[in-house]
Amino acid sequence: KEYERIIKELFTITNDEGVVLFNTSADSAPFMPIPTQHDDPTQKQKQNQNQSPIPETNRHYHQYHSLIQPDQYFKVQRSPNGKLNLVFNDTFVSLQRTDTEVQSEQPIPPRHPSDTFVFPDSPIAKYRPPQSPARPLRNDTKEHNPCAKDESQHLRNFCTNVDDYPDLSGLTHKLKNNFAKFFSNDLQPTDVSSRVGGSDERFLCRSIRKLVYPKKGLRADDTWQLIVNNDEYKQAIQIEECEGADQPCDFAANFPQSYNPICKQHYTQQTLASIKSDGELDVVQNSFKIPSCCKCALKTG
Amino acid sequence: IYGGMKTKIDEFPWMALIEYTKSQGKKGHHCGGSLISTRYVITASHCVNGKALPTDWRLSGVRLGEWDTNTNPDCEVDVRGMKDCAPPHLDVPVERTIPHPDYIPASKNQVNDIALLRLAQQVEYTDFVRPICLPLDVNLRSATFDGITMDVAGWGKTEQLSASNLKLKAAVEGSRMDECQNVYSSQDILLEDTQMCAGGKEGVDSCRGDSGGPLIGLDTNKVNTYYFLAGVVSFGPTPCGLAGWPGVYTLVGKYVDWIQNTIES
């Protein structure tokens, strides 16, 4: 309860990807990793003896500092007992219970946001708290590699190739009768207009628009789910992704110094026919996070 | 142009860029056109008096002999490594704009979307400035070009850029009018037989900035094979290159009489 209170002081908890730091800023504050340092290797060996499995990441601790207020920093580290800890300036917060604590509790309590914090791009992201055996792996939050290995597109929210995509022939009747409206393949234009060139407008954030036929997607609650998309039943969605999410906007140098212009990915939600992943194969509808546009946000320090 | 490829430096030498003068004397090119004589360029009427044109833009001239808008003069290195350069481009003032009298700028259907631009001076033909033939042949005047592959060319929007610096071309196939009408009916657009549709293949289309430019056909008569102006880029879907949504073009064959009667010698 105590760390919960401290975390709420430090973080804003939202449904967006990653974490939002430093409640003092108006919106989510950008932060930057400080190069990591290696722990003493002898200490690591010692840890390996009494803790297993030890993730690779425990050799490091990770430091981040706020881009707006460089004097604000925090450090994520693993203590010898396997806990993930957060040091915010001088405040010490434990983010995680030890494995033994988790295993001793029956039944498993509902997952709490504080034990699912994952820092994108951080090796810590590979480490997940132990699962209850009953919990289906597929529904896991922040599944490590949800797409097939040969997935060529770098889509953050969708896979267009998935290993072991199920055979949906058994669902034909239901797809045809109850879900027909999802599969109208008629793509409608957003607009029909003359093809005179636009005025010379430029957007401050570069983005890519594309049409994708996703086989797996990130749901509104940040879990991955299979989506109906095969040769017969196709669902197309139009997405727009930032080319450089969380990077400075174009012409960033031209803004007044007190503003920090950053390109932000925005999302909308769309209901798609999807596949129930646990138990019997079934088709259901779920809401998915659709990258909808990329905006330049100005933040004051 | 979506799904386009670079033209050669001397390919389609009738292509024109339409120049607009904006507030504070700034200039920009936002439409295409085709040279049909030493004194006239054909473009779309909506490039002259369209409702989408900002009120502070004035059509002031045409650029001829252009290939790469980033360089002047333009040069292309051939397979032998030899540099082939064109003379500098020509910016010719427009003396008079002649939108088709029956074009209604605010109309949904954009019928009669064709205009003539009379140049302030005669231009001299070179390898890089040369007119395209009108579809004068009786068969071409009444042709609908179903299933005929033609090239559309311009400097308009591409998949990556809001305008291409290089003259691009893409091959599009004429579609059947009844099929095209079916598609556009969903947008309450009624097409007439003075219009035609081409494209509809995913990712291959004309786009913003290509308006007024040519849809180029190839014809062979007893004497030779020649390019002719089959259509003028008019309108189409956003996003460009949407599968099943061909672009709409003004069918030039239906306007040959108007053109001939309007052109002064």
Coordinates of C-alpha atoms in Angstrom, one line a residue:
Chain A
K1 CA 0.0 0.0 0.0
E2 CA 2.8 2.3 0.8
Y3 CA 4.6 1.8 -2.5
E4 CA 1.4 2.2 -4.3
R5 CA 1.0 5.6 -2.8
I6 CA 4.5 6.6 -3.7
I7 CA 4.2 5.3 -7.3
K8 CA 1.0 7.4 -7.7
E9 CA 3.1 10.4 -6.7
L10 CA 5.7 9.7 -9.3
F11 CA 3.7 8.3 -12.1
T12 CA 0.6 9.0 -14.0
I13 CA -1.1 5.7 -14.8
T14 CA -2.8 5.7 -18.1
N15 CA -3.7 3.1 -20.8
D16 CA -1.0 4.4 -23.1
E17 CA 2.1 2.5 -23.8
G18 CA 4.9 2.7 -21.4
V19 CA 4.9 4.8 -18.3
V20 CA 4.4 8.5 -17.7
L21 CA 6.8 10.0 -15.3
F22 CA 7.0 13.0 -13.1
N23 CA 3.6 14.0 -12.2
T24 CA 4.8 17.6 -12.0
S25 CA 4.6 18.1 -15.8
A26 CA 1.3 18.8 -17.5
D27 CA 1.3 15.9 -19.8
S28 CA 3.4 12.7 -20.1
A29 CA 7.0 13.8 -19.7
P30 CA 9.7 12.4 -22.1
F31 CA 12.6 10.8 -20.4
M32 CA 15.9 9.5 -21.6
P33 CA 18.0 6.6 -20.5
I34 CA 21.4 7.3 -19.0
P35 CA 24.0 4.8 -20.1
T36 CA 23.8 1.7 -17.9
Q37 CA 26.6 0.5 -15.6
H38 CA 27.6 -3.1 -14.9
D39 CA 27.3 -4.4 -11.4
D40 CA 30.2 -6.1 -9.8
P41 CA 30.4 -9.6 -11.5
T42 CA 31.2 -11.3 -8.3
Q43 CA 28.0 -10.0 -6.8
K44 CA 26.1 -11.4 -9.8
Q45 CA 27.5 -14.8 -9.2
K46 CA 26.4 -14.7 -5.7
Q47 CA 22.9 -13.9 -6.8
N48 CA 22.8 -16.8 -9.2
Q49 CA 23.4 -19.2 -6.3
N50 CA 20.3 -18.3 -4.3
Q51 CA 17.9 -17.1 -7.0
S52 CA 16.7 -18.9 -10.0
P53 CA 15.9 -18.2 -12.7
I54 CA 17.7 -14.9 -12.7
P55 CA 17.0 -12.8 -15.8
E56 CA 19.9 -11.6 -17.8
T57 CA 19.0 -8.1 -17.0
N58 CA 20.0 -8.2 -13.4
R59 CA 23.6 -7.3 -14.4
H60 CA 22.4 -3.8 -15.1
Y61 CA 20.6 -1.1 -13.5
H62 CA 18.9 1.5 -15.7
Q63 CA 18.8 5.1 -15.2
Y64 CA 16.6 7.6 -16.8
H65 CA 16.3 11.3 -16.5
S66 CA 13.6 13.8 -17.5
L67 CA 14.3 15.7 -20.7
I68 CA 12.4 18.7 -19.2
Q69 CA 14.0 18.7 -15.8
P70 CA 17.4 17.1 -16.0
D71 CA 17.7 17.2 -12.2
Q72 CA 14.8 14.7 -12.0
Y73 CA 16.1 11.2 -12.5
F74 CA 15.2 7.7 -11.5
K75 CA 17.0 4.4 -11.5
V76 CA 15.5 0.9 -12.0
Q77 CA 17.5 -1.9 -10.4
R78 CA 17.2 -5.4 -9.2
S79 CA 18.1 -6.0 -5.6
P80 CA 19.8 -9.3 -4.5
N81 CA 16.5 -10.8 -3.5
G82 CA 15.2 -10.5 -7.1
K83 CA 12.9 -7.5 -6.5
L84 CA 12.8 -4.7 -9.1
N85 CA 13.3 -1.5 -7.3
L86 CA 12.9 2.1 -8.3
V87 CA 15.0 4.9 -7.0
F88 CA 13.5 8.3 -7.7
N89 CA 15.9 11.0 -6.8
D90 CA 16.3 9.9 -3.1
T91 CA 13.0 8.1 -2.7
F92 CA 13.3 4.3 -2.7
V93 CA 10.3 2.3 -4.1
S94 CA 10.0 -1.5 -4.4
L95 CA 8.2 -2.3 -7.7
Q96 CA 7.9 -6.0 -7.2
R97 CA 7.3 -8.8 -4.9
T98 CA 9.8 -11.6 -4.7
D99 CA 9.0 -14.9 -6.4
T100 CA 8.5 -16.6 -3.1
E101 CA 5.9 -14.1 -2.1
V102 CA 4.0 -14.6 -5.3
Q103 CA 4.0 -18.3 -5.1
S104 CA 2.8 -18.3 -1.5
E105 CA -0.3 -16.4 -2.3
Q106 CA -3.2 -18.5 -3.4
P107 CA -5.2 -17.7 -5.4
I108 CA -3.2 -15.2 -7.5
P109 CA -4.5 -11.7 -6.8
P110 CA -5.6 -9.6 -9.8
R111 CA -2.6 -8.1 -11.6
H112 CA -1.8 -4.6 -10.4
P113 CA -0.5 -1.9 -12.8
S114 CA 2.5 -1.5 -10.6
D115 CA 3.9 -5.0 -11.3
T116 CA 3.4 -4.7 -15.0
F117 CA 5.5 -1.6 -15.6
V118 CA 7.7 -2.3 -18.5
F119 CA 10.0 0.2 -20.0
P120 CA 9.9 -0.1 -23.8
D121 CA 13.4 -0.6 -25.3
S122 CA 14.7 -1.7 -21.9
P123 CA 16.1 -5.2 -21.4
I124 CA 14.0 -5.4 -18.3
A125 CA 11.0 -5.7 -20.6
K126 CA 12.1 -9.2 -21.2
Y127 CA 11.6 -10.1 -17.6
R128 CA 8.0 -10.8 -16.5
P129 CA 6.8 -11.7 -13.1
P130 CA 6.1 -15.4 -12.7
Q131 CA 2.7 -16.6 -14.0
S132 CA 0.1 -18.7 -12.5
P133 CA 0.2 -22.0 -14.5
A134 CA -3.6 -21.7 -15.2
R135 CA -3.1 -18.4 -16.9
P136 CA -3.0 -18.8 -20.8
L137 CA 0.3 -17.5 -22.1
R138 CA -1.3 -16.0 -25.1
N139 CA -3.3 -13.5 -23.1
D140 CA -0.2 -12.2 -21.4
T141 CA 0.3 -8.5 -21.1
K142 CA 3.1 -7.2 -23.3
E143 CA 3.7 -10.6 -24.9
H144 CA 7.4 -10.5 -25.8
N145 CA 7.3 -11.4 -29.5
P146 CA 3.6 -11.7 -30.6
C147 CA 4.3 -11.8 -34.3
A148 CA 5.8 -14.4 -36.6
K149 CA 9.6 -14.2 -37.0
D150 CA 9.3 -13.2 -40.6
E151 CA 7.1 -10.3 -39.8
S152 CA 8.6 -7.6 -42.0
Q153 CA 6.6 -4.6 -41.1
H154 CA 7.4 -2.8 -37.9
L155 CA 4.0 -2.3 -36.7
R156 CA 3.8 -1.6 -33.0
N157 CA 0.2 -2.7 -32.4
F158 CA -0.4 -5.4 -35.0
C159 CA 1.0 -8.5 -36.6
T160 CA 0.2 -9.3 -40.2
N161 CA 2.0 -12.7 -39.8
V162 CA 1.4 -15.0 -36.9
D163 CA 2.9 -18.4 -36.2
D164 CA 0.2 -21.1 -35.8
Y165 CA -2.7 -19.1 -37.0
P166 CA -5.7 -21.3 -36.4
D167 CA -7.8 -22.9 -39.1
L168 CA -11.1 -21.0 -39.0
S169 CA -13.1 -23.4 -41.2
G170 CA -15.1 -24.6 -38.2
L171 CA -16.3 -21.0 -37.6
T172 CA -17.6 -20.4 -41.1
H173 CA -21.2 -20.6 -40.1
K174 CA -20.9 -18.1 -37.3
L175 CA -18.6 -15.8 -39.3
K176 CA -21.1 -15.8 -42.2
N177 CA -24.2 -15.3 -40.2
N178 CA -23.2 -13.2 -37.2
F179 CA -20.2 -11.3 -38.3
A180 CA -20.8 -10.5 -41.9
K181 CA -20.7 -6.7 -41.4
F182 CA -17.1 -6.9 -40.4
F183 CA -16.0 -8.3 -43.7
S184 CA -17.4 -5.9 -46.3
N185 CA -14.4 -5.5 -48.5
D186 CA -15.5 -2.3 -50.1
L187 CA -12.9 0.3 -49.2
Q188 CA -14.5 3.7 -49.1
P189 CA -12.5 6.8 -49.8
T190 CA -12.2 9.4 -47.1
D191 CA -13.0 11.9 -49.8
V192 CA -13.5 12.3 -53.5
S193 CA -12.1 15.5 -54.8
S194 CA -10.3 17.3 -57.6
R195 CA -6.6 16.6 -57.9
V196 CA -5.2 20.1 -57.7
G197 CA -2.1 20.3 -55.7
G198 CA -2.4 21.5 -52.1
S199 CA -0.8 24.6 -50.8
D200 CA 2.6 24.1 -49.5
E201 CA 1.7 22.7 -46.1
R202 CA 4.0 20.5 -44.1
F203 CA 3.3 18.6 -41.0
L204 CA 5.6 18.9 -38.1
C205 CA 5.6 15.2 -37.5
R206 CA 6.2 12.7 -40.3
S207 CA 3.9 9.7 -40.4
I208 CA 3.1 6.8 -42.7
R209 CA -0.5 5.8 -43.6
K210 CA -1.2 2.3 -44.6
L211 CA -3.8 -0.3 -45.0
V212 CA -3.2 -3.5 -43.0
Y213 CA -4.9 -6.8 -42.6
P214 CA -3.9 -7.6 -39.1
K215 CA -3.9 -11.2 -37.8
K216 CA -3.1 -10.2 -34.2
G217 CA -3.6 -6.9 -32.4
L218 CA -3.2 -5.1 -29.2
R219 CA -6.5 -4.7 -27.4
A220 CA -7.6 -1.6 -25.5
D221 CA -6.5 -3.3 -22.3
D222 CA -2.9 -3.9 -23.7
T223 CA -3.3 -7.6 -24.2
W224 CA -2.7 -9.3 -27.6
Q225 CA -5.5 -11.1 -29.4
L226 CA -5.8 -13.0 -32.7
I227 CA -8.0 -11.2 -35.3
V228 CA -10.0 -12.9 -38.0
N229 CA -8.1 -12.4 -41.3
N230 CA -7.6 -15.1 -43.8
D231 CA -8.2 -15.5 -47.5
E232 CA -11.9 -15.7 -47.1
Y233 CA -12.6 -13.3 -44.3
K234 CA -10.7 -10.1 -44.6
Q235 CA -10.7 -7.1 -42.3
A236 CA -8.8 -4.1 -43.5
I237 CA -7.9 -1.2 -41.2
Q238 CA -6.3 2.1 -42.1
I239 CA -3.6 3.2 -39.7
E240 CA -1.2 6.1 -39.5
E241 CA 2.0 5.7 -37.5
C242 CA 4.6 8.2 -36.5
E243 CA 7.9 7.8 -38.3
G244 CA 9.6 9.0 -35.1
A245 CA 7.3 8.6 -32.1
D246 CA 8.6 10.5 -29.1
Q247 CA 11.2 12.2 -31.2
P248 CA 11.5 15.9 -31.6
C249 CA 9.1 17.4 -34.2
D250 CA 10.6 18.9 -37.4
F251 CA 11.7 22.5 -36.9
A252 CA 12.0 21.8 -33.2
A253 CA 14.8 24.3 -32.9
N254 CA 12.4 27.1 -34.0
F255 CA 10.2 26.9 -30.9
P256 CA 10.7 29.0 -27.9
Q257 CA 13.1 27.4 -25.5
S258 CA 10.6 26.8 -22.8
Y259 CA 8.7 24.5 -25.1
N260 CA 9.7 21.0 -25.9
P261 CA 8.1 19.8 -29.2
I262 CA 7.7 16.0 -29.4
C263 CA 5.8 13.8 -31.9
K264 CA 3.2 11.8 -30.2
Q265 CA 1.4 8.8 -31.5
H266 CA -2.4 9.0 -31.1
Y267 CA -4.8 6.1 -31.1
T268 CA -8.4 5.4 -31.7
Q269 CA -10.4 2.3 -31.0
Q270 CA -12.1 0.0 -33.5
T271 CA -14.1 -3.1 -33.0
L272 CA -12.9 -6.1 -35.0
A273 CA -14.0 -9.7 -35.2
S274 CA -11.4 -11.6 -33.2
I275 CA -10.6 -15.1 -32.0
K276 CA -11.1 -16.2 -28.5
S277 CA -7.7 -17.6 -27.5
D278 CA -8.5 -19.8 -24.6
G279 CA -10.7 -22.8 -24.5
E280 CA -12.7 -23.7 -27.6
L281 CA -12.1 -21.8 -30.8
D282 CA -14.7 -19.1 -31.1
V283 CA -15.2 -15.7 -32.8
V284 CA -15.9 -12.7 -30.6
Q285 CA -15.8 -8.9 -31.1
N286 CA -13.2 -6.8 -29.3
S287 CA -12.0 -3.3 -29.4
F288 CA -8.4 -2.7 -30.7
K289 CA -6.0 0.2 -30.4
I290 CA -5.6 1.7 -33.9
P291 CA -2.7 4.1 -34.4
S292 CA -4.8 7.0 -35.9
C293 CA -2.4 10.0 -36.3
C294 CA 0.8 11.6 -35.2
K295 CA 0.8 15.0 -33.6
C296 CA 3.4 17.4 -32.5
A297 CA 2.8 18.2 -28.8
L298 CA 4.4 21.2 -27.1
K299 CA 5.3 20.7 -23.5
T300 CA 6.4 23.2 -21.0
G301 CA 9.0 22.3 -18.5
Chain B
I1 CA 1.5 10.0 -59.3
Y2 CA 1.1 6.9 -57.1
G3 CA 2.9 3.7 -58.3
G4 CA 4.8 5.7 -60.8
M5 CA 8.2 5.5 -62.4
K6 CA 10.6 8.2 -63.6
T7 CA 10.2 9.4 -67.1
K8 CA 13.3 9.9 -69.3
I9 CA 14.4 13.5 -69.6
D10 CA 12.9 13.9 -73.1
E11 CA 9.8 11.8 -72.6
F12 CA 6.4 13.4 -72.9
P13 CA 7.8 16.8 -74.0
W14 CA 4.3 18.4 -74.1
M15 CA 4.0 18.3 -70.3
A16 CA 3.4 21.6 -68.7
L17 CA 3.4 22.8 -65.1
I18 CA 0.8 25.4 -64.3
E19 CA 2.2 28.3 -62.3
Y20 CA 0.2 30.2 -59.7
T21 CA 1.2 33.5 -58.2
K22 CA 0.1 33.9 -54.6
S23 CA 0.2 36.6 -52.0
Q24 CA 3.5 38.4 -51.6
G25 CA 4.5 37.3 -55.1
K26 CA 5.2 33.7 -54.1
K27 CA 4.9 31.2 -56.9
G28 CA 4.0 27.6 -57.0
H29 CA 3.0 24.8 -59.4
H30 CA -0.1 23.0 -58.4
C31 CA -1.5 21.6 -61.7
G32 CA -0.3 20.0 -64.9
G33 CA -1.2 20.6 -68.5
S34 CA -0.4 19.6 -72.1
L35 CA 1.0 21.7 -74.9
I36 CA -1.2 21.3 -78.0
S37 CA 0.2 24.1 -80.2
T38 CA 2.8 26.8 -80.2
R39 CA 0.3 29.0 -78.3
Y40 CA -2.1 26.8 -76.3
V41 CA -2.0 24.5 -73.3
I42 CA -4.9 22.2 -72.3
T43 CA -5.6 21.8 -68.6
A44 CA -8.5 21.1 -66.3
S45 CA -11.1 23.8 -65.8
H46 CA -10.9 23.3 -62.0
C47 CA -7.2 24.4 -62.3
V48 CA -8.5 27.7 -63.7
N49 CA -11.7 28.4 -61.8
G50 CA -12.2 25.5 -59.5
K51 CA -13.8 26.0 -56.1
A52 CA -10.9 24.4 -54.3
L53 CA -8.4 27.1 -55.5
P54 CA -7.5 29.6 -52.8
T55 CA -8.8 33.1 -53.7
D56 CA -5.4 34.6 -53.4
W57 CA -3.9 32.3 -56.1
R58 CA -3.7 33.7 -59.7
L59 CA -2.9 31.4 -62.6
S60 CA 0.0 33.4 -64.1
G61 CA 2.0 31.1 -66.4
V62 CA 3.1 27.7 -67.6
R63 CA 6.5 26.0 -67.4
L64 CA 7.6 24.0 -70.4
G65 CA 10.6 21.8 -70.9
E66 CA 10.7 20.8 -67.2
W67 CA 11.8 17.4 -65.9
D68 CA 13.4 17.8 -62.5
T69 CA 12.0 20.8 -60.6
N70 CA 15.0 20.8 -58.3
T71 CA 17.6 21.5 -61.0
N72 CA 17.9 23.9 -63.9
P73 CA 19.1 22.9 -66.5
D74 CA 18.1 19.3 -66.1
C75 CA 20.7 16.6 -66.9
E76 CA 20.3 12.8 -67.1
V77 CA 23.3 10.4 -67.1
D78 CA 22.8 7.7 -69.8
V79 CA 23.9 4.1 -69.7
R80 CA 27.3 5.0 -71.2
G81 CA 27.8 7.4 -68.4
M82 CA 27.3 10.4 -70.7
K83 CA 25.5 13.4 -69.3
D84 CA 22.5 14.4 -71.4
C85 CA 21.4 17.9 -70.6
A86 CA 18.2 19.8 -71.7
P87 CA 18.1 23.5 -72.2
P88 CA 16.8 25.5 -69.2
H89 CA 13.1 25.3 -68.7
L90 CA 10.8 28.0 -70.2
D91 CA 8.4 30.0 -67.9
V92 CA 5.8 31.4 -70.3
P93 CA 3.2 33.9 -69.1
V94 CA -0.5 33.1 -69.7
E95 CA -2.3 35.7 -71.7
R96 CA -5.8 34.4 -71.2
T97 CA -7.5 31.5 -69.4
I98 CA -10.5 29.9 -71.1
P99 CA -12.4 27.5 -68.9
H100 CA -15.1 25.5 -70.6
P101 CA -18.3 27.6 -70.6
D102 CA -20.4 24.7 -69.3
Y103 CA -18.1 23.8 -66.4
I104 CA -19.8 24.4 -63.1
P105 CA -17.1 24.9 -60.4
A106 CA -19.3 23.9 -57.4
S107 CA -20.8 20.8 -59.1
K108 CA -20.3 17.4 -57.7
N109 CA -20.0 15.7 -61.1
Q110 CA -17.3 18.1 -62.5
V111 CA -18.6 17.7 -66.1
N112 CA -16.7 19.7 -68.8
D113 CA -13.6 19.9 -66.6
I114 CA -11.4 21.2 -69.4
A115 CA -9.8 24.6 -70.1
L116 CA -7.4 26.2 -72.6
L117 CA -4.6 28.5 -71.7
R118 CA -3.4 31.0 -74.3
L119 CA 0.3 31.8 -73.9
A120 CA 1.5 35.3 -74.1
Q121 CA 4.0 34.3 -76.8
Q122 CA 4.6 31.5 -79.2
V123 CA 7.0 28.8 -78.1
E124 CA 9.6 27.2 -80.2
Y125 CA 9.5 23.4 -80.4
T126 CA 12.6 21.5 -79.3
D127 CA 13.3 17.9 -78.2
F128 CA 12.0 19.0 -74.8
V129 CA 9.1 21.3 -75.8
R130 CA 6.8 19.6 -78.2
P131 CA 3.0 19.3 -78.5
I132 CA 0.8 16.2 -78.2
C133 CA -1.8 15.3 -80.8
L134 CA -5.5 15.8 -80.2
P135 CA -7.7 12.7 -80.8
L136 CA -8.9 14.0 -84.2
D137 CA -9.4 10.6 -85.8
V138 CA -13.1 9.7 -86.0
N139 CA -12.6 6.5 -84.1
L140 CA -10.6 8.2 -81.3
R141 CA -13.3 10.9 -80.9
S142 CA -15.9 8.4 -80.0
A143 CA -13.6 5.9 -78.2
T144 CA -14.3 5.1 -74.6
F145 CA -10.9 3.3 -74.0
D146 CA -12.3 0.4 -72.0
G147 CA -9.5 -2.0 -71.3
I148 CA -6.9 0.2 -73.0
T149 CA -3.7 0.9 -71.2
M150 CA -2.6 4.5 -71.1
D151 CA 0.0 6.6 -69.3
V152 CA -0.8 9.3 -66.8
A153 CA 2.0 11.7 -66.0
G154 CA 2.8 14.6 -63.7
W155 CA 4.6 16.1 -60.7
G156 CA 1.9 15.5 -58.2
K157 CA 1.8 13.8 -54.8
T158 CA 3.6 10.4 -54.4
E159 CA 3.5 7.8 -51.7
Q160 CA 6.3 9.7 -49.9
L161 CA 6.2 13.3 -51.1
S162 CA 3.5 15.9 -51.3
A163 CA 4.9 16.7 -54.8
S164 CA 7.4 14.9 -56.9
N165 CA 10.4 16.8 -58.2
L166 CA 10.7 14.4 -61.2
K167 CA 8.2 14.0 -63.9
L168 CA 6.6 10.6 -63.2
K169 CA 4.4 8.3 -65.2
A170 CA 2.1 5.4 -64.4
A171 CA 0.2 3.0 -66.6
V172 CA -3.5 2.8 -66.0
E173 CA -6.2 0.9 -67.7
G174 CA -9.4 2.5 -68.9
S175 CA -12.4 1.0 -67.0
R176 CA -15.9 0.4 -68.2
M177 CA -18.2 3.3 -67.6
D178 CA -21.0 1.3 -66.0
E179 CA -18.7 -0.3 -63.5
C180 CA -17.1 3.1 -62.7
Q181 CA -20.5 4.7 -62.3
N182 CA -21.5 2.0 -59.8
V183 CA -18.5 2.8 -57.6
Y184 CA -19.0 6.6 -57.7
S185 CA -22.8 6.3 -57.2
S186 CA -22.0 5.6 -53.5
Q187 CA -20.6 9.2 -53.4
D188 CA -23.7 10.6 -55.2
I189 CA -21.6 11.3 -58.3
L190 CA -23.2 10.9 -61.7
L191 CA -20.7 10.5 -64.5
E192 CA -21.4 11.5 -68.1
D193 CA -20.2 10.2 -71.4
T194 CA -17.8 13.1 -71.7
Q195 CA -15.8 11.6 -68.8
M196 CA -13.9 8.4 -68.4
C197 CA -12.4 6.3 -65.7
A198 CA -8.9 4.8 -65.6
G199 CA -6.9 2.9 -62.9
G200 CA -8.6 1.3 -59.9
K201 CA -5.6 -0.9 -59.3
E202 CA -4.3 -0.6 -55.8
G203 CA -1.5 1.9 -55.5
V204 CA -1.4 3.1 -59.1
D205 CA -3.2 6.4 -59.8
S206 CA -2.8 10.1 -60.4
C207 CA -3.0 12.2 -57.3
R208 CA -3.1 15.7 -55.8
G209 CA -1.1 18.0 -58.1
D210 CA -1.6 15.9 -61.2
S211 CA -4.9 17.7 -62.1
G212 CA -5.0 19.0 -65.7
G213 CA -2.2 16.7 -66.7
P214 CA -2.5 14.3 -69.6
L215 CA -3.8 10.7 -69.9
I216 CA -1.7 9.6 -72.8
G217 CA -2.9 7.1 -75.5
L218 CA -0.9 5.6 -78.3
D219 CA -2.4 5.2 -81.7
T220 CA -1.2 3.8 -85.0
N221 CA -2.5 5.0 -88.3
K222 CA -1.3 4.1 -91.9
V223 CA 1.6 6.5 -91.6
N224 CA 3.0 6.3 -88.0
T225 CA 2.5 5.6 -84.4
Y226 CA 1.8 8.7 -82.3
Y227 CA 0.8 9.8 -78.8
F228 CA -2.5 11.5 -78.3
L229 CA -4.3 13.3 -75.5
A230 CA -7.0 10.8 -74.4
G231 CA -7.9 12.4 -71.1
V232 CA -7.3 15.2 -68.6
V233 CA -6.8 14.4 -64.9
S234 CA -10.0 15.6 -63.1
F235 CA -10.8 14.0 -59.7
G236 CA -10.6 10.8 -57.7
P237 CA -10.5 9.2 -54.3
T238 CA -8.5 10.2 -51.3
P239 CA -6.3 8.2 -50.6
C240 CA -5.1 8.0 -54.2
G241 CA -4.7 4.5 -55.6
L242 CA -7.6 3.0 -53.6
A243 CA -8.3 -0.4 -55.0
G244 CA -11.6 -0.4 -57.0
W245 CA -11.7 3.4 -57.3
P246 CA -10.4 4.5 -60.7
G247 CA -9.5 8.1 -61.3
V248 CA -11.9 10.2 -63.3
Y249 CA -10.7 12.0 -66.5
T250 CA -12.2 14.4 -68.9
L251 CA -12.6 12.6 -72.3
V252 CA -10.8 14.9 -74.6
G253 CA -12.3 13.3 -77.8
K254 CA -15.7 14.9 -76.9
Y255 CA -14.2 18.3 -76.8
V256 CA -12.2 18.4 -80.0
D257 CA -14.7 20.6 -81.7
W258 CA -14.8 23.1 -78.8
I259 CA -11.0 23.2 -78.8
Q260 CA -10.7 23.8 -82.5
N261 CA -13.4 26.4 -82.5
T262 CA -11.9 28.2 -79.5
I263 CA -8.3 28.3 -80.6
E264 CA -7.5 31.5 -82.5
S265 CA -4.9 31.1 -85.2

